[in-house]
mmCIF file of C-alpha atoms in Angstrom:
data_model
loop_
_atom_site.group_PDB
_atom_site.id
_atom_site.type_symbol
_atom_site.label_atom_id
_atom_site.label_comp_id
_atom_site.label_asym_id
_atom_site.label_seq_id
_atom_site.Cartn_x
_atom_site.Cartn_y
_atom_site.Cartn_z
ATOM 1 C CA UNK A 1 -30.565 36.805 64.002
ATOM 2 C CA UNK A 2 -34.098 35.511 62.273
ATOM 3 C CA UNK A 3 -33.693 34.588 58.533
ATOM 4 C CA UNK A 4 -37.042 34.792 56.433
ATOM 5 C CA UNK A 5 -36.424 32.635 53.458
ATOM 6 C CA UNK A 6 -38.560 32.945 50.199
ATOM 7 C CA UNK A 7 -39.844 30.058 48.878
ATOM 8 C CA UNK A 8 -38.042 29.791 45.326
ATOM 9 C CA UNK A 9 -34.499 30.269 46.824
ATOM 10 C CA UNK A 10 -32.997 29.332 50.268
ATOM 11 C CA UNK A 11 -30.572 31.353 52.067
ATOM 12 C CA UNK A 12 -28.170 29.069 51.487
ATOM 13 C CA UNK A 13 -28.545 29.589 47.594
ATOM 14 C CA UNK A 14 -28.662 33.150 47.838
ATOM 15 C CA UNK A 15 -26.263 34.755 50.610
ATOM 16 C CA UNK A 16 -23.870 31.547 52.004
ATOM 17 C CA UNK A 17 -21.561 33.548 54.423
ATOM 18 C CA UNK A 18 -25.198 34.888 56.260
ATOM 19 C CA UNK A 19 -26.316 30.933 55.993
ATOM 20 C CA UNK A 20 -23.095 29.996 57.876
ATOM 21 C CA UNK A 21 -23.716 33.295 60.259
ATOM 22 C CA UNK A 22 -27.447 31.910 61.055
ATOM 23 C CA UNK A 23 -26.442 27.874 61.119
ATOM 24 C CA UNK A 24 -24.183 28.898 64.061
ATOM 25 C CA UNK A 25 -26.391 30.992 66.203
ATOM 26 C CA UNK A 26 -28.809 28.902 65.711
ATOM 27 C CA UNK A 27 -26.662 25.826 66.735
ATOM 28 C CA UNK A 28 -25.622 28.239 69.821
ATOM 29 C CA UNK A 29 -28.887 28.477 70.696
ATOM 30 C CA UNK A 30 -29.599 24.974 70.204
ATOM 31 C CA UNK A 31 -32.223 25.580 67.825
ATOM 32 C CA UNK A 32 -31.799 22.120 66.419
ATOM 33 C CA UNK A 33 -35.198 21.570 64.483
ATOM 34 C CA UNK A 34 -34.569 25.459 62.973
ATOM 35 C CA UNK A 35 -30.983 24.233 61.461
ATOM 36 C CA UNK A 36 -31.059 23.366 57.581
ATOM 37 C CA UNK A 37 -29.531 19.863 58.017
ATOM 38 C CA UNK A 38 -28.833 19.022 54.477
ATOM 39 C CA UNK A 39 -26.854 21.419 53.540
ATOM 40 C CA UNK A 40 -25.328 21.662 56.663
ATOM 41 C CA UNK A 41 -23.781 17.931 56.281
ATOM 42 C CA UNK A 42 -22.738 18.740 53.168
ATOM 43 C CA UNK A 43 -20.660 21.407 54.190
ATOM 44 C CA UNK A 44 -19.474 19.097 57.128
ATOM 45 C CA UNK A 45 -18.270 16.469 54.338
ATOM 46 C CA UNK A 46 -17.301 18.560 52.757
ATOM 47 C CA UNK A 47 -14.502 20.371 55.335
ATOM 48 C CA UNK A 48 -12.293 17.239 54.933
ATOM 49 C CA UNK A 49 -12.219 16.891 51.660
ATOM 50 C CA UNK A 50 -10.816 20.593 50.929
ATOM 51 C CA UNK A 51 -8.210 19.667 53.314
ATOM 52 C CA UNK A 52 -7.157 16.844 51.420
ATOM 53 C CA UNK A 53 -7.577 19.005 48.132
ATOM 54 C CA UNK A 54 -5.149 21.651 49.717
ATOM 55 C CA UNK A 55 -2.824 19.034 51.495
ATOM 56 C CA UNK A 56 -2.004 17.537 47.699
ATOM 57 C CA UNK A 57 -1.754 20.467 46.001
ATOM 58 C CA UNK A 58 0.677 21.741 48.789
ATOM 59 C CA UNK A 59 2.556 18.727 48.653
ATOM 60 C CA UNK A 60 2.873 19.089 44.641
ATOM 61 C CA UNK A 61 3.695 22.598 44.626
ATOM 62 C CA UNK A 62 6.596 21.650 47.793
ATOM 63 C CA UNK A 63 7.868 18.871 45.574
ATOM 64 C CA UNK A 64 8.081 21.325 42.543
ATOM 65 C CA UNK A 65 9.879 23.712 44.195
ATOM 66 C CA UNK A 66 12.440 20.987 45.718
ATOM 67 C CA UNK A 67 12.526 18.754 42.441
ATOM 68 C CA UNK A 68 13.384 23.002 40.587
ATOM 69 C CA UNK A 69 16.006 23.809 43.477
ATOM 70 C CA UNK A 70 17.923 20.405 42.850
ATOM 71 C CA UNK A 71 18.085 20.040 38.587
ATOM 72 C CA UNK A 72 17.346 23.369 37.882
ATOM 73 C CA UNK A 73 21.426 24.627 37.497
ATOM 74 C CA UNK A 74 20.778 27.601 34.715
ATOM 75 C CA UNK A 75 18.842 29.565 37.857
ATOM 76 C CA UNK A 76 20.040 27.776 40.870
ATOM 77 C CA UNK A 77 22.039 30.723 41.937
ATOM 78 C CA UNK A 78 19.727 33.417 41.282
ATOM 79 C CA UNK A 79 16.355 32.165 42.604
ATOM 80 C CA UNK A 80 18.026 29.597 45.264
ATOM 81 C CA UNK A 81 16.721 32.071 48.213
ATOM 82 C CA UNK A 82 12.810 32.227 46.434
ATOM 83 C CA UNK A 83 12.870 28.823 46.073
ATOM 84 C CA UNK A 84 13.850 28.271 49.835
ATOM 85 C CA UNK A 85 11.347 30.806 51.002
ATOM 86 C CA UNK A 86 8.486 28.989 49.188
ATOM 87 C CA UNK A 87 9.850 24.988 50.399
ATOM 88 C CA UNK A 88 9.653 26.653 53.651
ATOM 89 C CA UNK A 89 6.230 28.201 53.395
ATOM 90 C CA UNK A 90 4.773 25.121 51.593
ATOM 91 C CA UNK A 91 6.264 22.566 54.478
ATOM 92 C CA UNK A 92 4.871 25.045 57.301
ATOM 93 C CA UNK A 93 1.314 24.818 55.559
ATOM 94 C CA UNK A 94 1.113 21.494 55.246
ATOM 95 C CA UNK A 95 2.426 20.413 58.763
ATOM 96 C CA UNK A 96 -0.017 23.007 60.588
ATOM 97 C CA UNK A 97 -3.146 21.337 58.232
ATOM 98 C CA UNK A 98 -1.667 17.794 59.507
ATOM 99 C CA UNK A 99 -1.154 19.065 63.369
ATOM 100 C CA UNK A 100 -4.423 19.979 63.164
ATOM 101 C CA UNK A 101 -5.559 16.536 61.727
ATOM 102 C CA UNK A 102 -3.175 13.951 62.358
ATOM 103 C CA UNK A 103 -5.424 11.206 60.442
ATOM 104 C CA UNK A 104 -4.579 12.573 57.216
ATOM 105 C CA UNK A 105 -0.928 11.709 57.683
ATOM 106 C CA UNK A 106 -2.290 8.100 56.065
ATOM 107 C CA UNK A 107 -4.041 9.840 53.401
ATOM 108 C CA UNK A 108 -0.735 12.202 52.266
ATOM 109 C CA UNK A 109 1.290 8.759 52.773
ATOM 110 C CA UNK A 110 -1.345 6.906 50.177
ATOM 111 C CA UNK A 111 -1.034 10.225 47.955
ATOM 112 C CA UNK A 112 2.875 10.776 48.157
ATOM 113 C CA UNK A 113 3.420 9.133 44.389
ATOM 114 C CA UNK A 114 0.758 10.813 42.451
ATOM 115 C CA UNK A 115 1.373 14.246 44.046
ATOM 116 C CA UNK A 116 5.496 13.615 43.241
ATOM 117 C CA UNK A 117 4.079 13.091 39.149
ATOM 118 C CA UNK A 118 2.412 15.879 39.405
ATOM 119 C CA UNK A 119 5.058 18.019 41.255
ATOM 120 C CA UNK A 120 7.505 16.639 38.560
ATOM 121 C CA UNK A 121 5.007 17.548 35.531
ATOM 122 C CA UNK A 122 4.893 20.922 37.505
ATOM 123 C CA UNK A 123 8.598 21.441 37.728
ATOM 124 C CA UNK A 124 9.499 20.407 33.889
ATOM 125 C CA UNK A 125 6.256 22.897 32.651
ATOM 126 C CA UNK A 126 7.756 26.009 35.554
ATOM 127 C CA UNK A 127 11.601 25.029 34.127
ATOM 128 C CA UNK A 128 10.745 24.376 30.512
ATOM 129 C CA UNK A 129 13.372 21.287 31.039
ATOM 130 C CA UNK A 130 12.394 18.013 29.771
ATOM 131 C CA UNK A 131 10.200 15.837 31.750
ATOM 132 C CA UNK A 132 12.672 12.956 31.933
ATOM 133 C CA UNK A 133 15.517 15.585 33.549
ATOM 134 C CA UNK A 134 13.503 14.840 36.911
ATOM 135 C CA UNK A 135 14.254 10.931 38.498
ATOM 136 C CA UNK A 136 10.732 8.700 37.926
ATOM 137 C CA UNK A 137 10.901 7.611 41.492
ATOM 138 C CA UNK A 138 10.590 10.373 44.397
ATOM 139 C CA UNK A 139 13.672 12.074 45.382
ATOM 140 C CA UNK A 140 13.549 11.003 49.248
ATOM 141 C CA UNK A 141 10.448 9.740 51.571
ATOM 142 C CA UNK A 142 7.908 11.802 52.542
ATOM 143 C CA UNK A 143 9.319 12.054 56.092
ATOM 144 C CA UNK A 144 12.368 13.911 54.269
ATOM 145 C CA UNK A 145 10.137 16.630 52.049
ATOM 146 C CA UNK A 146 8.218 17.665 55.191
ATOM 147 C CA UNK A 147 11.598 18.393 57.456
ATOM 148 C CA UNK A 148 11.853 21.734 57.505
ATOM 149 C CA UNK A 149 15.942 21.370 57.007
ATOM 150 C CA UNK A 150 15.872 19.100 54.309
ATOM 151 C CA UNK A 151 17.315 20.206 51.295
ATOM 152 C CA UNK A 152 18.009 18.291 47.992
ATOM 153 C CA UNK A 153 22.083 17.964 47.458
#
């Protein structure tokens, strides 16, 4: 595959999924000098950080759904099984992204308290209850949220 770029606009500005296409082959064929380096580390740099980006806002939509399942009693019975469904979808999500990189364990462990505000903000706006019906403190360690048969009481 041979790319002709103009010179006002780069390939990479004007058709990304055909940049990515012509990065690999040309990293295939070890076309090093041929390979647009700068926006290729960017891209690089920028792989781990939407994994962190989706690794809090799983853990915040997993601690909604828990924080809901636990004070939410006017639904409780009638949404207990979507609720479930979803705690199990977010916890399978977020232990595949951390089996597949186990050094962001430490950064979910340095995040656990701000995604739990959030989470809680999340559940009180989704429930309409007040903010304060929701403990200040996390409900149980991280450990406990991401066991797939943990459930609040």
């Amino acid at each position: 595959m041979v790319v002709e770029l103009t010179e006002s606009k780069t390939l990479y500005d004007t058709d990304y999924n055909l940049w990515v296409l012509d990065m690999a082959a040309k990293l295939k064929r070890q076309e090093f000098s041929a390979l647009d380096l700068e926006n290729l580390i960017e891209e690089i740099e920028d792989l781990g950080r939407r994994d962190k980006r989706k690794l809090e806002s799983l853990l915040m939509k997993l601690i909604e759904h828990l924080l809901i399942l636990q004070y939410w009693q006017a639904e409780k019975y009638r949404n207990r099984g979507h609720w479930e469904r979803e705690i199990f979808n977010y916890r399978k999500q977020i232990n595949r992204l951390l089996a597949d990189s186990p050094s962001l364990n430490n950064y979910l462990d340095n995040k656990f308290h701000s995604c739990y505000l959030d989470g809680k903000k999340m559940a009180s706006k989704h429930s309409q209850l007040p903010l304060s019906t929701f403990p200040e403190a996390p409900i149980t360690t991280l450990e406990d949220l991401l066991d797939e048969d943990w459930l609040p009481e």
